[in-house]
C-alpha positions as a printed NumPy array, in Angstrom:
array([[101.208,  98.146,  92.909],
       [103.094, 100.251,  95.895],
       [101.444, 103.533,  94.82 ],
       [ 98.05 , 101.781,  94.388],
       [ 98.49 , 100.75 ,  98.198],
       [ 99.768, 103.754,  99.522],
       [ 96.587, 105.563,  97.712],
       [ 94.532, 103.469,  99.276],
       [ 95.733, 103.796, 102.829],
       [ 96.295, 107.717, 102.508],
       [ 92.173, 107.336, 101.415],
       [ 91.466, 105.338, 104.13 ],
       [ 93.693, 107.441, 106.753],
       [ 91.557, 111.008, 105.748],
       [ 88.258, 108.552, 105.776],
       [ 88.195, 107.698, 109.149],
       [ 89.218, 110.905, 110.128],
       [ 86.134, 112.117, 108.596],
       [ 84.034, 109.676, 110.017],
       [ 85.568, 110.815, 113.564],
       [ 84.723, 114.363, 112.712],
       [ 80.773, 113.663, 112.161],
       [ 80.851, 111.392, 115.025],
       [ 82.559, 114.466, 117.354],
       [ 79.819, 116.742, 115.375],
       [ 76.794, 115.109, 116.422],
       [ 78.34 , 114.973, 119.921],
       [ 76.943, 117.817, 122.268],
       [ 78.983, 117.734, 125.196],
       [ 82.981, 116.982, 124.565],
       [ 85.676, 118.849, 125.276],
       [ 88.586, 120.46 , 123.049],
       [ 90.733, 118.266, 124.974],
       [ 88.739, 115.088, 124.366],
       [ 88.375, 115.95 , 121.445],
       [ 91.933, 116.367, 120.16 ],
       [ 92.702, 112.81 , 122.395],
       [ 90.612, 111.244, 120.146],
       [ 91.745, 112.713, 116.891],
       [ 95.409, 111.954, 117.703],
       [ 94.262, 108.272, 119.281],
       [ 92.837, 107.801, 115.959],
       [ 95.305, 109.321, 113.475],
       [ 98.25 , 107.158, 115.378],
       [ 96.601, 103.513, 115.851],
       [ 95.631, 104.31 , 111.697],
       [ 98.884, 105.338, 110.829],
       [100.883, 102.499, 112.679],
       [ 97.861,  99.857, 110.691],
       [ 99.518, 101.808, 107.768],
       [102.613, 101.253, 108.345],
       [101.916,  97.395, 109.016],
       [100.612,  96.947, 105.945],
       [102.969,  99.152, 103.567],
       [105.645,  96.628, 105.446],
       [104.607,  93.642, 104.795],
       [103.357,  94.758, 100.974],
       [106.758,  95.799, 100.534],
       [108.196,  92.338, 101.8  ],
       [105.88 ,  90.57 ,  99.86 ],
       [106.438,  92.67 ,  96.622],
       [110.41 ,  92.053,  96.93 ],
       [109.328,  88.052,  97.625],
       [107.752,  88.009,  94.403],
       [110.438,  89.841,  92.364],
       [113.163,  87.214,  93.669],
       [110.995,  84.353,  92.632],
       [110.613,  85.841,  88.88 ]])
């Protein structure tokens, strides 16, 4: 179940950052440094979401195991 999750969020992780790359594509006038701001913003509020949830999976996984 853990690896299933953590597949999931490393899919969703490189997903969005595809979807900011077309968005930044289709943009004509933004800077490198905008740019990287918004690729970092991204990659960090995704990766703490991550984080989050792999937490709370894992405290919910252990929850389960005691009860069996």
């Amino acid at each position: 179940m853990l690896v299933k999750f953590l597949v999931g969020m490393i899919v969703f992780t490189y997903g969005t950052n595809f979807l900011v790359y077309l968005y930044l594509k289709n943009q004509k006038k933004v800077g490198i440094l905008e740019k990287l701001s918004i690729y970092f913003g991204i990659n960090m509020s995704v990766m703490l979401a991550d984080g989050v949830l792999l937490f709370f999976g894992k405290l919910l996984e252990d929850g389960i195991l005691v009860f069996e």
